């Protein structure tokens, strides 16, 4: 009971939300409804005209008044064809309009949802699985699309046919109508019962199919692992089990569905037999003409068709409301606040920072793991233009520190200062526009080399891109590809070596021209030639900027102004290489001896 009461306002909200996407296309939407209605009205005239045709053929049996034109077989047939033509043309227009409005509305919806999704703070992605999010973007919206483009129009048409059919049979013969309609409750009841069972079964089937998809996803993602362990047969049997469960339930669904279809056909024809049987009696008694009986049979088919489509339409609408609800929940998640200072217009150029960074007694835990303190009273500082190195054992919190600097997360306590101001009062876009990151694992997007460099600053000119590539020593490997800057990289393009990818990332960062540079040094060793090229590219990139380096190599650390040793979320040692190496029992000294291994 409680469920019912709380469900309806929510459902109403879902419905309103759904229809809000149609608002921009109201004229087309209204026109679609109007043309569809007129087309149905013409369609509903069809049985009536067929009746006329028959009564014109056997005029002696006429009961109703017949106009002179209705006596002429050819005229009636022509009117019949004309009606069908008008109905077909209007149907074409309305169907086109329903589709175009529905598709446009869903495109808007997809765009909004996607924009909202990528505007979510990083915390959000720790709480949701990517698979679940992509499924909302694809399957939920596909469901909504299906309803907006097809089901709404179908429901409207069936409703009109039902009303028209009922009016027409009542006008033809009240007695016969009552006999025919007496069969409807039984049919409806069985239809609803079957429909409910099918709905339940197909939702279980969907769940089971989703489980098998997870197996495929996991296996393909870790295919190298599967092969290394020789676990193909194991994965195969895991998939087979999933499919077996799925098959059991779809076969049950298929049985119910087949029974429902058979029942509907039986019910419709049964109703027709009933009508013919009782109608023939009326015909014999002279209470009904041939034409009237034929007309009645046609309208009975209309009504049967409309009634039998009700469960399908209802279940479709329910699924769509469920999908809309999930979309609404997602849209209700607050997005990252990009502009903290609302007085600034988003179009104004972003101010440039000098590049002073300070962490003052920063404490932090990840929202997804509130029991684990990751940073515990961390202090560090970099003056504009200074290069500082972060070293420390794995899991100490170095990457977390970088995430806080990029303001992916906010500190639980303590402050992050940029140019002496609390970072949390700065516009988020300003903060990020002044930073660039060269990660350990460079992610290349499926696109050309030029696009991948330009990602650092969308809208950069070709000269700027070439200059950055030149400085980052990318040109000699780019020149070796026949298509040069237009060479496709990423999943379906050429594969670049680790060193080449690094240089591309450096070119990207150079183009961005940040005040603060974050460099997560690659751990894998490169050959000395690549190493030298990267080092020289980095020298250009580092010049005149503040840099935080998560360092894995002694050579890099030595060149830094200051080194911070981070352990268990706090700074345990800091100073220059010479100072730290001089400490006999220091962590730095130990790590340096192991070359920061691990
Ligand atoms: P490494 O050198 O191995 O990259 P690190 O010093 O950069 O290590 P962090 O990645 O900052 O260490 O991790 C610090 C701690 O925070 C670890 O215990 C890790 O398990 C935890 N952690 C990191 N990222 C998350 C996250 N997104 N959600 C929850 N916990 C996290």
XYZ file of C-alpha atoms and ligand atoms in Angstrom:
629
model
C 0.000 0.000 0.000
C 2.768 2.334 1.021
C 4.531 1.440 -2.185
C 1.520 2.369 -4.268
C 1.110 5.710 -2.595
C 4.733 6.684 -2.933
C 5.037 5.315 -6.444
C 2.435 7.405 -8.232
C 3.875 10.900 -7.639
C 7.275 9.555 -8.634
C 5.818 8.012 -11.761
C 4.135 11.309 -12.506
C 7.483 13.033 -12.089
C 9.097 10.546 -14.467
C 6.365 11.151 -16.992
C 6.707 14.899 -16.695
C 10.453 14.611 -17.069
C 10.036 12.503 -20.184
C 7.624 14.923 -21.770
C 9.822 17.904 -20.929
C 12.162 16.698 -23.693
C 9.322 16.950 -26.191
C 8.604 20.564 -25.296
C 11.023 22.128 -27.803
C 9.321 20.190 -30.581
C 5.758 20.950 -29.569
C 4.494 22.077 -33.040
C 5.716 18.867 -34.722
C 4.407 16.811 -31.830
C 0.939 18.371 -32.023
C 0.914 17.979 -35.793
C 1.852 14.312 -35.379
C -1.115 13.771 -33.061
C -3.497 15.652 -35.350
C -2.444 13.832 -38.536
C -2.494 10.530 -36.713
C -6.038 11.198 -35.457
C -7.328 12.184 -38.886
C -5.621 9.191 -40.441
C -7.298 6.906 -37.900
C -10.653 8.538 -38.528
C -10.266 7.678 -42.199
C -9.151 4.190 -41.237
C -12.244 3.777 -39.088
C -14.411 4.642 -42.105
C -13.097 1.626 -43.977
C -15.462 -1.015 -42.489
C -18.355 1.373 -42.786
C -17.695 1.840 -46.517
C -17.237 -1.912 -47.003
C -20.691 -2.319 -45.476
C -21.979 0.277 -47.939
C -20.429 -1.642 -50.802
C -22.210 -4.838 -49.819
C -25.516 -3.104 -49.233
C -25.160 -1.501 -52.660
C -24.649 -4.978 -54.095
C -27.796 -6.372 -52.438
C -30.084 -3.314 -52.342
C -33.242 -5.312 -51.806
C -32.261 -6.110 -48.264
C -31.732 -2.530 -47.236
C -33.053 -1.402 -43.910
C -31.208 1.837 -43.582
C -31.657 4.776 -45.879
C -29.164 4.619 -48.762
C -28.046 7.696 -50.738
C -28.114 7.447 -54.543
C -24.285 7.502 -54.772
C -24.144 4.612 -52.351
C -26.126 2.464 -54.744
C -23.406 2.654 -57.347
C -20.815 -0.058 -56.711
C -18.062 1.737 -58.644
C -18.516 5.007 -56.768
C -18.416 3.294 -53.389
C -15.296 1.359 -54.400
C -13.629 4.582 -55.555
C -14.502 6.350 -52.306
C -13.077 3.357 -50.471
C -9.767 3.559 -52.342
C -9.685 7.342 -51.870
C -10.170 6.936 -48.114
C -7.366 4.408 -47.934
C -5.057 6.710 -49.878
C -5.738 9.686 -47.611
C -5.245 7.472 -44.592
C -1.933 6.150 -45.930
C -0.562 9.627 -46.704
C -1.548 10.970 -43.284
C -0.132 7.886 -41.650
C 3.164 8.463 -43.428
C 3.299 12.070 -42.220
C 2.350 11.274 -38.629
C 4.727 8.340 -38.355
C 7.561 10.475 -39.722
C 6.758 13.267 -37.277
C 6.551 10.917 -34.273
C 9.916 9.446 -35.222
C 11.640 12.740 -35.871
C 10.372 14.270 -32.618
C 11.229 11.155 -30.611
C 14.704 10.814 -32.085
C 15.491 14.493 -31.554
C 14.245 14.402 -27.977
C 16.371 11.346 -27.220
C 19.436 12.916 -28.847
C 18.951 15.923 -26.536
C 18.549 13.575 -23.615
C 21.714 11.639 -24.466
C 23.668 14.854 -24.830
C 22.424 16.191 -21.512
C 23.108 12.939 -19.724
C 26.605 12.635 -21.181
C 27.456 16.233 -20.310
C 26.162 15.685 -16.807
C 28.075 12.440 -16.491
C 31.468 13.858 -17.407
C 30.726 16.874 -15.212
C 30.554 14.619 -12.159
C 33.316 14.878 -9.578
C 35.849 12.044 -9.533
C 34.298 10.718 -6.327
C 31.212 9.780 -8.340
C 33.217 7.475 -10.607
C 34.574 5.700 -7.571
C 31.011 4.888 -6.568
C 29.585 3.793 -9.930
C 30.721 1.110 -12.298
C 31.533 2.259 -15.814
C 29.460 -0.610 -17.213
C 26.404 0.582 -15.321
C 26.863 4.138 -16.593
C 27.345 3.162 -20.230
C 24.305 0.914 -19.966
C 22.215 3.900 -18.899
C 23.469 5.848 -21.860
C 22.711 3.001 -24.250
C 19.953 0.649 -23.123
C 17.845 2.964 -20.960
C 17.849 5.616 -23.634
C 17.148 3.028 -26.333
C 14.061 2.007 -24.341
C 12.939 5.621 -24.044
C 13.627 6.167 -27.723
C 11.495 3.178 -28.643
C 8.585 4.544 -26.650
C 8.820 8.118 -27.887
C 9.201 7.183 -31.533
C 6.801 4.275 -31.715
C 4.793 3.276 -28.653
C 3.232 6.682 -27.985
C 1.912 6.864 -31.537
C 0.786 3.259 -31.414
C -1.054 3.756 -28.120
C -2.773 6.799 -29.526
C -3.856 4.980 -32.683
C -5.111 1.934 -30.804
C -7.041 4.102 -28.363
C -8.705 5.942 -31.229
C -9.520 2.726 -33.055
C -11.003 1.316 -29.873
C -13.252 4.337 -29.339
C -14.219 4.552 -33.009
C -14.873 0.799 -33.101
C -17.081 0.918 -30.009
C -19.074 3.886 -31.297
C -19.564 2.282 -34.694
C -20.684 -1.135 -33.436
C -23.091 0.510 -31.010
C -24.472 2.566 -33.897
C -24.808 -0.562 -36.043
C -26.523 -2.867 -33.569
C -26.786 -2.475 -29.798
C -27.900 -6.081 -29.274
C -25.025 -7.547 -31.248
C -22.580 -5.156 -29.484
C -23.645 -6.402 -26.075
C -23.190 -10.021 -27.140
C -19.736 -9.280 -28.539
C -18.594 -7.192 -25.561
C -19.600 -9.931 -23.117
C -16.471 -11.801 -24.231
C -14.113 -8.868 -23.533
C -13.732 -9.196 -19.715
C -12.614 -12.831 -19.975
C -10.143 -11.994 -22.714
C -8.814 -8.974 -20.802
C -8.368 -10.917 -17.587
C -6.431 -13.731 -19.231
C -4.404 -11.222 -21.260
C -3.395 -9.295 -18.127
C -2.480 -12.465 -16.242
C -0.359 -13.763 -19.103
C 1.155 -10.337 -19.605
C 2.204 -10.099 -15.972
C 3.849 -13.502 -16.055
C 5.723 -12.678 -19.254
C 6.915 -9.373 -17.821
C 8.289 -11.043 -14.726
C 10.003 -13.756 -16.746
C 11.557 -11.351 -19.223
C 12.947 -9.174 -16.480
C 14.609 -12.248 -14.935
C 15.886 -13.154 -18.397
C 17.397 -9.675 -18.757
C 19.174 -10.025 -15.419
C 20.571 -13.396 -16.379
C 21.740 -12.069 -19.728
C 23.464 -9.196 -17.940
C 25.293 -11.726 -15.772
C 26.625 -13.523 -18.834
C 27.694 -10.180 -20.347
C 29.735 -9.533 -17.223
C 31.570 -12.804 -17.789
C 32.388 -11.792 -21.368
C 33.483 -8.329 -20.285
C 35.754 -9.613 -17.533
C 37.275 -12.289 -19.740
C 37.974 -9.985 -22.657
C 39.387 -7.277 -20.427
C 41.789 -9.708 -18.857
C 42.290 -11.910 -21.909
C 46.085 -11.953 -21.506
C 45.634 -13.212 -17.953
C 43.107 -15.830 -18.996
C 45.527 -17.150 -21.597
C 48.541 -16.987 -19.314
C 46.723 -19.192 -16.821
C 45.374 -21.408 -19.591
C 41.903 -20.757 -18.222
C 39.964 -20.682 -21.493
C 38.056 -23.896 -20.617
C 37.212 -22.484 -17.180
C 35.871 -19.243 -18.682
C 34.025 -21.240 -21.302
C 32.241 -23.295 -18.681
C 31.487 -20.175 -16.621
C 29.859 -18.632 -19.698
C 28.056 -21.881 -20.523
C 26.531 -21.984 -17.022
C 25.296 -18.419 -17.396
C 23.852 -19.115 -20.836
C 22.198 -22.279 -19.606
C 20.397 -20.358 -16.839
C 19.402 -17.727 -19.339
C 18.114 -20.265 -21.827
C 15.943 -21.977 -19.206
C 14.154 -18.760 -18.439
C 13.773 -17.520 -22.044
C 12.272 -20.816 -23.060
C 9.720 -20.421 -20.295
C 9.051 -16.889 -21.529
C 8.715 -18.179 -25.067
C 6.110 -20.738 -23.929
C 4.030 -18.084 -22.191
C 4.392 -15.723 -25.118
C 3.380 -18.388 -27.624
C 0.396 -19.299 -25.446
C -0.611 -15.642 -25.236
C -0.409 -15.169 -29.002
C -2.380 -18.344 -29.630
C -4.937 -17.280 -27.062
C -5.316 -13.799 -28.549
C -5.842 -15.198 -32.025
C -8.350 -17.691 -30.674
C -10.114 -14.971 -28.690
C -10.391 -12.566 -31.623
C -11.659 -15.218 -34.003
C -13.859 -16.627 -31.272
C -15.451 -13.214 -30.872
C -15.914 -13.049 -34.636
C -17.625 -16.454 -34.675
C -19.861 -15.241 -31.847
C -20.712 -12.113 -33.823
C -21.334 -14.097 -37.022
C -23.477 -16.628 -35.221
C -25.701 -14.121 -33.452
C -25.530 -11.687 -36.384
C -26.760 -14.369 -38.788
C -29.820 -14.820 -36.578
C -30.471 -11.087 -36.696
C -29.881 -11.144 -40.457
C -32.381 -13.939 -40.929
C -34.914 -12.013 -38.847
C -34.312 -8.966 -41.043
C -32.919 -6.852 -38.216
C -29.512 -6.506 -39.877
C -28.232 -6.150 -43.464
C -25.302 -8.070 -44.999
C -23.365 -4.853 -45.055
C -24.048 -4.168 -41.396
C -22.868 -7.603 -40.351
C -19.666 -7.330 -42.395
C -19.041 -3.888 -40.967
C -19.584 -5.262 -37.490
C -17.054 -8.048 -38.045
C -14.425 -5.569 -39.188
C -14.982 -3.315 -36.182
C -14.764 -6.354 -33.932
C -11.311 -7.026 -35.384
C -10.329 -3.405 -34.728
C -11.480 -3.682 -31.134
C -9.794 -7.068 -30.677
C -6.516 -5.711 -32.046
C -6.667 -2.633 -29.824
C -7.542 -4.582 -26.686
C -4.848 -7.184 -27.270
C -2.183 -4.504 -27.685
C -2.957 -3.034 -24.243
C -0.687 -5.329 -22.133
C 2.244 -4.810 -24.497
C 1.795 -1.033 -24.440
C 1.468 -0.953 -20.663
C 4.598 -3.023 -20.127
C 6.508 -0.885 -22.599
C 5.443 2.294 -20.828
C 6.382 0.790 -17.467
C 9.835 -0.131 -18.712
C 10.241 3.366 -20.084
C 9.189 4.950 -16.814
C 11.752 2.764 -15.046
C 14.431 3.888 -17.490
C 13.383 7.532 -17.072
C 13.593 7.162 -13.319
C 17.173 5.904 -13.563
C 18.068 8.764 -15.896
C 16.469 11.245 -13.514
C 18.415 9.845 -10.578
C 21.604 10.335 -12.508
C 20.683 13.885 -13.486
C 19.912 14.637 -9.845
C 23.544 13.946 -8.849
C 25.175 17.328 -8.253
C 27.837 18.120 -10.840
C 31.267 19.499 -10.065
C 31.087 23.197 -9.325
C 33.222 24.531 -12.123
C 32.793 28.216 -11.408
C 33.187 28.950 -7.721
C 33.037 32.698 -8.126
C 29.694 33.264 -9.793
C 30.491 36.886 -10.655
C 32.899 35.785 -13.331
C 31.344 35.100 -16.671
C 32.324 31.711 -18.065
C 33.569 33.352 -21.274
C 36.139 35.630 -19.585
C 39.775 34.519 -20.031
C 41.056 32.506 -17.104
C 43.670 34.230 -14.930
C 47.204 32.870 -14.975
C 48.704 31.687 -11.717
C 52.313 32.316 -10.761
C 52.643 28.748 -9.645
C 53.164 28.845 -5.903
C 51.875 25.677 -4.263
C 51.532 24.890 -0.567
C 49.927 22.009 1.317
C 49.291 23.062 4.921
C 48.622 20.207 7.311
C 46.402 18.401 4.812
C 44.367 15.400 5.953
C 42.464 13.249 3.512
C 40.550 9.988 3.192
C 38.885 8.730 0.006
C 35.087 8.961 0.272
C 34.863 5.322 -0.817
C 37.165 4.225 2.017
C 36.432 6.502 4.950
C 38.200 4.172 7.387
C 41.608 4.604 5.741
C 43.449 7.898 6.360
C 45.588 8.449 3.244
C 47.107 11.855 3.962
C 47.776 12.689 7.597
C 48.946 16.218 8.186
C 50.945 16.655 5.019
C 53.012 19.841 4.564
C 54.925 20.851 1.486
C 55.680 23.920 -0.522
C 56.917 24.955 -3.968
C 57.773 28.529 -4.916
C 57.010 29.683 -8.479
C 59.470 28.003 -10.836
C 60.768 25.517 -8.252
C 61.062 21.838 -9.065
C 60.213 19.522 -6.241
C 60.451 15.759 -6.194
C 58.099 13.442 -4.341
C 59.598 10.115 -3.457
C 58.388 7.392 -1.171
C 57.257 3.817 -1.014
C 54.279 2.563 -2.973
C 50.957 3.486 -1.433
C 52.418 6.394 0.549
C 49.983 8.882 -0.962
C 51.931 10.572 -3.769
C 49.242 10.172 -6.422
C 46.622 11.207 -3.899
C 48.505 14.427 -3.301
C 48.418 15.117 -7.052
C 44.657 14.418 -7.128
C 44.167 16.994 -4.408
C 46.328 19.496 -6.273
C 44.124 19.043 -9.354
C 41.183 19.414 -7.000
C 39.662 16.070 -7.944
C 38.952 15.871 -4.218
C 38.923 18.424 -1.402
C 41.035 17.974 1.741
C 39.144 16.826 4.858
C 41.227 19.198 6.966
C 44.092 21.600 6.324
C 44.486 23.797 3.288
C 45.809 23.736 -0.218
C 47.136 27.162 -1.220
C 47.766 28.305 -4.768
C 49.595 31.628 -5.081
C 48.804 32.102 -1.400
C 45.024 31.777 -1.850
C 42.911 28.940 -0.582
C 42.412 26.746 -3.663
C 38.809 26.037 -2.728
C 37.798 29.659 -3.404
C 39.429 29.631 -6.819
C 37.441 28.883 -9.930
C 37.945 25.184 -10.647
C 38.557 25.891 -14.308
C 41.306 28.390 -13.413
C 43.004 25.804 -11.233
C 42.978 23.137 -13.912
C 43.781 25.500 -16.798
C 47.019 26.380 -15.001
C 48.112 22.780 -14.644
C 49.240 20.021 -16.939
C 50.039 16.453 -16.144
C 52.416 14.106 -17.905
C 51.328 10.745 -16.566
C 53.250 7.540 -16.281
C 50.916 5.711 -18.619
C 50.107 8.099 -21.443
C 46.577 7.698 -22.684
C 46.210 8.216 -26.422
C 42.786 8.885 -27.857
C 41.593 7.178 -31.005
C 42.481 9.954 -33.448
C 45.400 11.505 -35.294
C 48.718 12.478 -33.740
C 47.790 16.111 -34.367
C 44.514 15.725 -32.428
C 46.320 13.981 -29.615
C 48.784 16.839 -29.203
C 46.022 19.455 -29.575
C 44.199 17.831 -26.665
C 46.445 19.970 -24.465
C 44.824 23.079 -25.836
C 41.770 22.578 -28.054
C 41.757 25.140 -30.842
C 45.549 25.471 -31.080
C 46.856 26.418 -34.537
C 48.841 24.015 -36.721
C 52.002 26.096 -36.192
C 51.616 25.885 -32.414
C 51.118 22.128 -32.629
C 54.182 21.715 -34.858
C 56.297 23.909 -32.590
C 55.323 21.861 -29.534
C 56.038 18.609 -31.371
C 59.426 19.974 -32.448
C 60.388 20.968 -28.910
C 59.295 17.616 -27.537
C 61.414 15.774 -30.160
C 58.347 14.178 -31.711
C 59.061 15.333 -35.255
C 61.558 12.647 -36.196
C 59.235 9.795 -35.383
C 56.200 11.592 -36.815
C 58.120 12.183 -40.076
C 58.715 8.445 -40.370
C 54.982 7.764 -40.720
C 53.711 8.256 -44.304
C 50.726 10.223 -43.050
C 52.777 12.370 -40.671
C 50.617 14.319 -38.224
C 47.466 12.686 -39.573
C 48.631 9.187 -38.590
C 45.971 7.517 -36.510
C 46.999 6.302 -33.073
C 45.128 4.714 -30.192
C 43.226 1.468 -30.185
C 42.753 1.158 -33.911
C 45.764 3.140 -35.061
C 49.500 2.563 -35.021
C 51.071 1.602 -31.767
C 53.582 4.070 -30.403
C 56.434 2.976 -28.177
C 56.494 4.017 -24.519
C 59.119 6.655 -25.237
C 57.197 8.056 -28.201
C 54.043 8.253 -26.146
C 55.912 10.105 -23.419
C 57.206 12.650 -25.900
C 53.718 13.105 -27.295
C 52.465 13.778 -23.781
C 55.254 16.308 -23.292
C 54.248 18.065 -26.542
C 50.682 18.114 -25.279
C 51.782 19.691 -21.998
C 54.012 22.200 -23.805
C 51.065 23.319 -25.891
C 49.033 23.790 -22.761
C 51.764 26.021 -21.306
C 50.810 25.508 -17.658
C 52.111 27.374 -14.612
C 52.289 24.149 -12.646
C 53.463 20.903 -14.134
C 52.867 17.492 -12.648
C 55.108 14.759 -13.883
C 54.637 11.145 -12.982
C 57.849 9.668 -14.190
C 57.611 6.405 -16.109
C 58.958 3.467 -14.120
C 59.775 1.278 -17.068
C 63.278 1.764 -18.321
C 63.783 3.198 -21.777
C 66.824 2.733 -23.964
C 69.403 5.434 -23.419
C 68.666 7.220 -26.686
C 64.943 7.611 -25.868
C 65.894 8.540 -22.346
C 68.151 11.339 -23.608
C 65.465 12.635 -26.001
C 62.841 12.640 -23.270
C 65.182 14.324 -20.850
C 65.955 17.075 -23.311
C 62.211 17.500 -24.070
C 61.521 17.682 -20.357
C 64.176 20.341 -19.853
C 62.277 22.600 -22.258
C 58.968 21.767 -20.609
C 60.189 22.356 -17.063
C 61.864 25.696 -17.766
C 60.134 28.555 -15.983
C 57.388 26.459 -14.375
C 56.675 25.059 -10.982
C 56.973 21.302 -11.184
C 55.992 18.435 -8.937
C 57.695 15.247 -9.964
C 56.752 11.836 -8.724
C 60.255 10.599 -9.279
C 61.442 7.083 -9.838
C 64.991 7.835 -10.983
C 67.936 9.254 -9.106
C 69.009 11.311 -12.114
C 65.713 13.212 -12.078
C 65.671 13.742 -8.341
C 69.171 15.158 -8.289
C 68.138 18.048 -10.526
C 65.264 19.096 -8.286
C 65.404 22.037 -5.891
C 63.958 20.017 -3.046
C 62.973 16.471 -2.323
C 60.046 15.425 -0.143
C 60.021 11.901 1.185
C 56.427 10.827 1.743
C 55.588 7.886 3.976
C 52.200 6.884 5.360
C 50.577 10.084 4.138
C 52.991 12.538 5.638
C 56.363 14.131 4.832
C 59.082 12.430 6.819
C 62.154 14.028 5.260
C 62.829 16.981 3.012
C 65.842 18.712 1.583
C 68.267 18.520 -1.319
C 69.731 15.281 -2.564
C 73.044 15.994 -0.836
C 71.370 16.783 2.491
C 69.170 13.714 2.457
C 71.752 11.264 1.313
C 73.942 12.402 4.183
C 71.430 11.108 6.758
C 72.780 7.710 7.727
C 69.490 6.015 8.676
C 67.224 8.102 6.402
C 64.512 6.644 4.224
C 65.749 8.630 1.243
C 69.172 7.145 1.510
C 67.699 3.668 1.669
C 65.365 4.333 -1.268
C 68.164 5.911 -3.284
C 70.291 2.863 -2.733
C 67.451 0.791 -4.172
C 66.955 3.392 -6.941
C 63.394 4.089 -5.725
C 62.496 0.584 -6.662
C 58.853 -0.279 -6.302
P 52.348 4.404 -5.999
O 53.732 4.936 -5.992
O 52.318 2.931 -5.898
O 51.507 4.920 -7.106
P 51.241 6.352 -4.169
O 52.197 6.846 -3.184
O 50.959 7.207 -5.324
O 51.635 4.898 -4.636
P 48.419 6.516 -3.705
O 48.034 6.011 -5.034
O 48.246 7.944 -3.427
O 49.902 6.070 -3.360
O 47.599 5.678 -2.639
C 47.597 5.949 -1.259
C 46.544 5.080 -0.576
O 45.241 5.480 -0.993
C 46.665 3.598 -0.882
O 46.453 2.905 0.321
C 45.552 3.325 -1.857
O 45.040 2.027 -1.636
C 44.525 4.371 -1.485
N 43.764 4.820 -2.673
C 44.278 5.338 -3.795
N 43.301 5.701 -4.666
C 42.131 5.419 -4.061
C 40.744 5.567 -4.427
N 40.369 6.091 -5.602
N 39.811 5.150 -3.552
C 40.180 4.619 -2.370
N 41.432 4.458 -1.975
C 42.435 4.848 -2.784
